[in-house]
Short mmCIF file of C-alpha atoms in Angstrom, two decimals:
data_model
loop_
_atom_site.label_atom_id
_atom_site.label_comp_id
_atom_site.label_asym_id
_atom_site.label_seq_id
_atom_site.Cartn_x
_atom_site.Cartn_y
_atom_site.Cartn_z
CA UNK A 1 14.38 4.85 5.33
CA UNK A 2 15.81 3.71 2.07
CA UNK A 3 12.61 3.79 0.18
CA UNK A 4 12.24 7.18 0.96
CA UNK A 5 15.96 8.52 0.10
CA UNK A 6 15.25 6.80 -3.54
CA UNK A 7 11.70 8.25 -3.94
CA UNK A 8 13.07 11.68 -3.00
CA UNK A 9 16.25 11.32 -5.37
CA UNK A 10 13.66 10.23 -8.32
CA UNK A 11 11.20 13.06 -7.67
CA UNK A 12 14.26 15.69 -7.40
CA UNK A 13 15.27 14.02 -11.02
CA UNK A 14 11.86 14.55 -12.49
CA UNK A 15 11.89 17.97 -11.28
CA UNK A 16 14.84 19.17 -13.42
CA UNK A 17 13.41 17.17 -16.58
CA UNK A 18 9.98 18.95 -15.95
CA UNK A 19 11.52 22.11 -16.09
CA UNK A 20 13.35 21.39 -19.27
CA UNK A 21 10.88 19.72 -21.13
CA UNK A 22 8.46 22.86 -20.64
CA UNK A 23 9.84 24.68 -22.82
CA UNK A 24 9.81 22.25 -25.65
CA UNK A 25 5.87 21.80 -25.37
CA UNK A 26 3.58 22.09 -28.03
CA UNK A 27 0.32 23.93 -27.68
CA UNK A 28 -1.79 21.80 -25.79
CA UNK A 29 -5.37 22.02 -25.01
CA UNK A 30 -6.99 22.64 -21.89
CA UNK A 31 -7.31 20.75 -18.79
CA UNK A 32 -11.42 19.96 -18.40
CA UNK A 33 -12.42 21.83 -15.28
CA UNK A 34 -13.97 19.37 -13.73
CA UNK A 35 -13.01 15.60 -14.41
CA UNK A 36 -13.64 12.31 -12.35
CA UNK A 37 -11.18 8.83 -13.31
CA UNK A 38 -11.98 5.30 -12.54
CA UNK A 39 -9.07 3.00 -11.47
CA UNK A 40 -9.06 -1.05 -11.15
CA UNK A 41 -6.30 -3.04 -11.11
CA UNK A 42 -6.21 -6.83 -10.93
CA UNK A 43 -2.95 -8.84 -10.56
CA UNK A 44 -1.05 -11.07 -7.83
CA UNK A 45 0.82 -10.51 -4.99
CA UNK A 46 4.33 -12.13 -3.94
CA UNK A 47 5.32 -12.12 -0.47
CA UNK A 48 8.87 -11.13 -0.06
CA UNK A 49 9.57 -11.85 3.71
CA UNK A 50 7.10 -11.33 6.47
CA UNK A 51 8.36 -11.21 10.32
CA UNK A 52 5.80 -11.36 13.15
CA UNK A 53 6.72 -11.31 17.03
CA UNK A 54 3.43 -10.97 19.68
CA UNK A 55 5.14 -10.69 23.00
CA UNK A 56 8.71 -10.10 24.04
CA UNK A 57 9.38 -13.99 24.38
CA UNK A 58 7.26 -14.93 21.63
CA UNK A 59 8.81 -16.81 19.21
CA UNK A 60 9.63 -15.09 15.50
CA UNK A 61 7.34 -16.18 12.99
CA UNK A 62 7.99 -15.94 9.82
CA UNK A 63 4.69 -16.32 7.56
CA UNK A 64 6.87 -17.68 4.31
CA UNK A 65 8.19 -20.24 5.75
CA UNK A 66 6.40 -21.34 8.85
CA UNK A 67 3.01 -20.10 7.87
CA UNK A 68 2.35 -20.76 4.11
CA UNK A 69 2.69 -17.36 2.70
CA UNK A 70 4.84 -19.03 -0.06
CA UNK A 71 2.02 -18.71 -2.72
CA UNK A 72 1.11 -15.87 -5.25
CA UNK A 73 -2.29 -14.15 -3.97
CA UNK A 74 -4.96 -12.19 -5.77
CA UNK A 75 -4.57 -8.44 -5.79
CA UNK A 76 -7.06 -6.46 -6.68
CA UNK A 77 -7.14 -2.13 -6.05
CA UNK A 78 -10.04 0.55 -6.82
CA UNK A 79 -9.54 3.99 -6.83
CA UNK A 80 -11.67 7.04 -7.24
CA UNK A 81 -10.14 10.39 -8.55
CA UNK A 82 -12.05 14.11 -9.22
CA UNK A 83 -9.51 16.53 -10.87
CA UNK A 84 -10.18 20.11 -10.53
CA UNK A 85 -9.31 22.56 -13.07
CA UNK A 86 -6.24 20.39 -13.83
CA UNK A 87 -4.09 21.16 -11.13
CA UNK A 88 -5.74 20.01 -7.59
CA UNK A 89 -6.91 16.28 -7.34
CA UNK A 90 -8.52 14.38 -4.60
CA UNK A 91 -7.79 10.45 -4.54
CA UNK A 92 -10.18 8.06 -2.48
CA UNK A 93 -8.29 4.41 -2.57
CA UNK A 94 -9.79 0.89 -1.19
CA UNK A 95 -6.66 -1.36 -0.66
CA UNK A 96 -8.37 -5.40 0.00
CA UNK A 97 -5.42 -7.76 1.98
CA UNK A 98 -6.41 -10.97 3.55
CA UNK A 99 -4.08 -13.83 3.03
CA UNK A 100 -5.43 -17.56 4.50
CA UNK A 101 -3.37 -20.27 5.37
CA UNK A 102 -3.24 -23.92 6.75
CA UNK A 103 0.11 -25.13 7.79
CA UNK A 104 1.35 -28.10 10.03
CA UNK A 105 3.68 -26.45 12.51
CA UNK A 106 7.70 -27.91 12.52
CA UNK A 107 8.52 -26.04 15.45
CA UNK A 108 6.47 -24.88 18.65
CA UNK A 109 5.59 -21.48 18.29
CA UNK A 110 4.82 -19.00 20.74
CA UNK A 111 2.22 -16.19 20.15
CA UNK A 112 1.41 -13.76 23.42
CA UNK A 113 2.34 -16.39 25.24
CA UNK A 114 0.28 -19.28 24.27
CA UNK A 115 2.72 -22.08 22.65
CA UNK A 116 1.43 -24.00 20.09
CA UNK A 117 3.53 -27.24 19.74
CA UNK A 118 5.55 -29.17 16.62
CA UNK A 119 2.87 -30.65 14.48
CA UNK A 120 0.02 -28.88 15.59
CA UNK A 121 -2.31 -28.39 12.44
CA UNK A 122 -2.91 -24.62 11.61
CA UNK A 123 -4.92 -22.14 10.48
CA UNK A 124 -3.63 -18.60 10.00
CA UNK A 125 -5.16 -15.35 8.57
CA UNK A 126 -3.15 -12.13 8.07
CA UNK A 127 -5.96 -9.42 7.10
CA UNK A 128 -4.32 -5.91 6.38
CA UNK A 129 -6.72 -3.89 4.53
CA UNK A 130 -6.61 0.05 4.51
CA UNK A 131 -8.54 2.57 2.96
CA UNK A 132 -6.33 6.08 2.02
CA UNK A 133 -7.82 9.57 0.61
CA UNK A 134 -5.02 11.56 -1.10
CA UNK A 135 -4.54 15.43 -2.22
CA UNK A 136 -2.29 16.15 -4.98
CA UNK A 137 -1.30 19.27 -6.48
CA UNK A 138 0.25 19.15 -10.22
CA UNK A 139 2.86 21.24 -10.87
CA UNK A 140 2.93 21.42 -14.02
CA UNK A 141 -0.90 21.38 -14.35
CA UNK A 142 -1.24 20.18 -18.72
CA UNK A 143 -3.05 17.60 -19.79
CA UNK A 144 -0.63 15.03 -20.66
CA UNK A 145 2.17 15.82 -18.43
CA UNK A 146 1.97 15.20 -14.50
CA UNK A 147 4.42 16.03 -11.85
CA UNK A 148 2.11 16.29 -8.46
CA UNK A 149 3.15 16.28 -5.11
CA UNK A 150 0.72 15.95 -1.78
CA UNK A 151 -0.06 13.88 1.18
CA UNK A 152 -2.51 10.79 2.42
CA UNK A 153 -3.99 9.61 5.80
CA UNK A 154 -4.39 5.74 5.29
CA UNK A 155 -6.69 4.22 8.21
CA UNK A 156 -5.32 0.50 8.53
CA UNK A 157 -7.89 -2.44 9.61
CA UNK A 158 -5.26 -5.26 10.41
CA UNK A 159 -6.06 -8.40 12.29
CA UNK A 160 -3.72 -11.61 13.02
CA UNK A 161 -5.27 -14.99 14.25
CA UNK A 162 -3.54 -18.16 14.80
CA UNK A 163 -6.34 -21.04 15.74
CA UNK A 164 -5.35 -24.47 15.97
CA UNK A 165 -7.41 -27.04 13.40
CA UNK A 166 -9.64 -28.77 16.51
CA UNK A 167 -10.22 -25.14 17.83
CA UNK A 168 -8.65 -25.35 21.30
CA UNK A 169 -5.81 -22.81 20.86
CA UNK A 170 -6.36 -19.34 19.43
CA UNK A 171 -4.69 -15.92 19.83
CA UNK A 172 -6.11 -12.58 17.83
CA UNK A 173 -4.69 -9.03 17.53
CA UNK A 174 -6.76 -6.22 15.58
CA UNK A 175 -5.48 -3.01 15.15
CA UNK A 176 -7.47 0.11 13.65
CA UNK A 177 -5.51 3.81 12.73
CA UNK A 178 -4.98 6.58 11.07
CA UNK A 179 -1.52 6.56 9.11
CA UNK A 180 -0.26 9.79 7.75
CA UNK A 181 1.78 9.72 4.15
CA UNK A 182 3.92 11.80 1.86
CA UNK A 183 2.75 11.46 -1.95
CA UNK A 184 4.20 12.01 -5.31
CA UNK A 185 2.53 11.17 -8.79
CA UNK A 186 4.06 11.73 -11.97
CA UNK A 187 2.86 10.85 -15.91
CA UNK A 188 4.85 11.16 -18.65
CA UNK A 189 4.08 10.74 -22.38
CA UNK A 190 6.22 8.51 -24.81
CA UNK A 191 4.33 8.80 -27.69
CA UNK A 192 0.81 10.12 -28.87
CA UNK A 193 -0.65 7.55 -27.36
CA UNK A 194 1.61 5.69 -24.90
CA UNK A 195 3.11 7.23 -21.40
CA UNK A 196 4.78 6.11 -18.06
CA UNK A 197 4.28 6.97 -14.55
CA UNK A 198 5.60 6.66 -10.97
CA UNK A 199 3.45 6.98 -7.58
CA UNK A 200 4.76 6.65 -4.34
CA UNK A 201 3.40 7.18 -0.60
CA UNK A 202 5.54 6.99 2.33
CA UNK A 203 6.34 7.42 5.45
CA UNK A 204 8.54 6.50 8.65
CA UNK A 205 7.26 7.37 12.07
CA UNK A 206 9.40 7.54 14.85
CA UNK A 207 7.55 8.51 17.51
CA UNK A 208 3.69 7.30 18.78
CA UNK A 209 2.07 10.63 17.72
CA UNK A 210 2.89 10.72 14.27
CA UNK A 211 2.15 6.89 14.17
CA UNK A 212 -1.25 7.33 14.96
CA UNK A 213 -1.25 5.90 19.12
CA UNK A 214 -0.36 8.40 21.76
CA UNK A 215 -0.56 5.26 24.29
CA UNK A 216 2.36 3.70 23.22
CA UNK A 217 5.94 3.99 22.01
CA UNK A 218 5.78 2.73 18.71
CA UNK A 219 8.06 2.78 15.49
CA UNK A 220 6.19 2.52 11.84
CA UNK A 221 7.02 2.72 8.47
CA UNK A 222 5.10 2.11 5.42
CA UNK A 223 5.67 2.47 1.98
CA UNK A 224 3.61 2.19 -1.60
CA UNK A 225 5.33 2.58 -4.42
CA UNK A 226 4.90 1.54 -8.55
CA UNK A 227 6.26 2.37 -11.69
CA UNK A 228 3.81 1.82 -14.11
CA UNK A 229 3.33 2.10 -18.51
CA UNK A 230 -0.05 2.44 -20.62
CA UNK A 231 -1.52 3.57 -23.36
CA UNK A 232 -4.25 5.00 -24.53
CA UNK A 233 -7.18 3.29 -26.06
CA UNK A 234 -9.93 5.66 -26.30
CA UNK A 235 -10.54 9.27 -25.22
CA UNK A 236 -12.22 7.76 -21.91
CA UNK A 237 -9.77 4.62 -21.63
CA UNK A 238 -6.59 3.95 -20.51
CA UNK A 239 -4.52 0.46 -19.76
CA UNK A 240 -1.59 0.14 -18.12
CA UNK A 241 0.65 -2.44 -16.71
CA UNK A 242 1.57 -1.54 -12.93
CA UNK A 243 4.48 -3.22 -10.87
CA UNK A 244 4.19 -2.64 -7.34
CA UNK A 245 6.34 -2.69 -3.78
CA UNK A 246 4.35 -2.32 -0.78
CA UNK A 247 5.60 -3.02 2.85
CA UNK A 248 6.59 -1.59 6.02
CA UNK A 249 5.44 -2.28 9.65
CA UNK A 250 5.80 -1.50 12.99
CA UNK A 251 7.71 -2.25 16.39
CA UNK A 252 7.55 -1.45 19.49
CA UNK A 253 4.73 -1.86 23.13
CA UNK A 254 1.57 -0.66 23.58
CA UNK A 255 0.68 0.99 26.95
CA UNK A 256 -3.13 0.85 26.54
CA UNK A 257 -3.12 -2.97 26.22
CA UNK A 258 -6.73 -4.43 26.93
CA UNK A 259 -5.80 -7.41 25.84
CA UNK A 260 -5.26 -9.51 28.69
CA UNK A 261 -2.78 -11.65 27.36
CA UNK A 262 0.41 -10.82 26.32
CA UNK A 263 2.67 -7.65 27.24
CA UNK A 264 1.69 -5.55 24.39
CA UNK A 265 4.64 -5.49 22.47
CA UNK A 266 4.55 -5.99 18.60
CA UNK A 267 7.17 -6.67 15.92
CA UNK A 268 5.46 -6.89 12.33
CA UNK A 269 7.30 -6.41 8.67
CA UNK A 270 5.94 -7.01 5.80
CA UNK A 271 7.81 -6.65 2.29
CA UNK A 272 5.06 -7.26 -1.10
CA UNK A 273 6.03 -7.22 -4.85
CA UNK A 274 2.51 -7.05 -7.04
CA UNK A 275 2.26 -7.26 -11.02
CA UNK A 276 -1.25 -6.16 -11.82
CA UNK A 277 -2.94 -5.08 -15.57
CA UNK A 278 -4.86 -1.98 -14.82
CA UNK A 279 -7.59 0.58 -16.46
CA UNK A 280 -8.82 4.26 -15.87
CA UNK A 281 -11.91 5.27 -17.13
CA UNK A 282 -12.48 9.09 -17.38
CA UNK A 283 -16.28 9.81 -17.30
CA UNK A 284 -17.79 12.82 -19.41
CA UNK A 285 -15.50 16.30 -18.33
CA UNK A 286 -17.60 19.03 -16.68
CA UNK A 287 -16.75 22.25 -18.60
#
């Protein structure tokens, strides 16, 4: 996947400046051994281009343009970090998606085989929360210098519903699993005060196993990446300004279908630029 060859070229980059810069640093003092980070950020979303196909003959919806998605969205993301003796962090993430739309249909559109015709009024909901826990090991392990490298298992909580306005045509899809992910985190100062940083998880899974559903043959790829700068106000406070790609999706038929309409197959890409202002709050270090 693209996202991923550029990720990997970047990190391989920061490697050989890492190694560089090393020898150039001043003393520094220690890492706290013990150190837990609060992280908010609050911005809006943009929806790139969003593709959505329930059924083989269903028709290709695209949520831009025939379902709304052509407005800017609140984002909001909390995070929860405990560092340990500098070098080994643990990352607990709540990711809220849930976009609402009315439309009035200009072309019939058919959803696991229910059509709904030109001009019908309606209502659409894309919901695609997830909630991710992360392990990163720092490589470089100071205290204002971060080059960390891990892995994440995301659990995504999506659901799709298309209702007509009156209520007499409706078709739902809800999916819930585990989604394993490649990380990389870096930090790096510009200034006493003021630093930049890169985070990325990703992943591309060809096969069902790795995708999380052994009952069906299923292609996936996600990826969540930003390249962020801050600065830092107080000892306990930082705020940065974050900008944000996050999309990916998944194609392919489910064998364990209880659904009994439709003939399991799915076709669903989403692509997501976000601009949010963000803070971290360090609480009180455990010596």
């Amino acid at each position: 996947m693209r996202g991923s060859q550029v990720v990997a070229g970047v990190v391989a980059w920061l490697f050989g400046m890492a190694g560089s810069a090393r020898a150039e640093d001043a003393p520094r003092k220690e890492e706290p051994r013990v150190e837990l980070r609060a992280v908010g950020e609050l911005g809006f979303l943009d929806v790139l281009s969003h593709s959505l196909r329930q059924g083989s003959n269903g028709t290709l919806f695209r949520f831009p343009e025939d379902g709304g998605q052509d407005n800017l969205y609140t984002f909001v993301r909390l995070s929860a970090e405990l560092s340990l003796r500098g070098r080994h962090t643990l990352v607990f993430l709540v990711q809220p998606l849930d976009i609402q739309t009315q439309v009035v249909l200009r072309r019939d559109v058919t959803i696991d085989e229910l059509t709904f015709p030109e001009n019908t009024n309606l209502d659409v909901r894309y919901a695609f929360p997830f909630y991710r826990a992360s392990y990163l090991y720092d490589l470089l392990g100071g205290p204002e210098r971060e080059l960390s490298v891990g892995a994440s298992l995301q659990l995504r909580n999506a659901t799709f519903v298309f209702t007509s306005a009156d209520g007499t045509l409706r078709r739902t899809s809800r999916d819930v699993g585990p989604v394993p992910l490649l990380k990389v985190r870096v930090r790096w100062p510009l200034g006493p005060n003021w630093w930049v940083g890169l985070e990325a998880d990703g992943s591309y899974a060809p096969t069902a196993l790795i995708n999380g559903d052994s009952d069906s043959a299923t292609t996936g790829a996600l990826l969540d990446a930003s390249l962020r700068g801050g600065v830092r106000v107080t000892d306990q406070v930082d705020v940065f300004l974050n900008l944000r790609y996050l999309g990916g999706g998944a194609r392919g038929t489910s064998d364990d279908n209880d659904d009994e309409f439709g003939d399991g197959f799915t076709s669903n890409w989403l692509n997501t630029a976000t601009v949010s202002l963000g803070i971290q709050y360090r609480l009180p270090a455990l010596d």
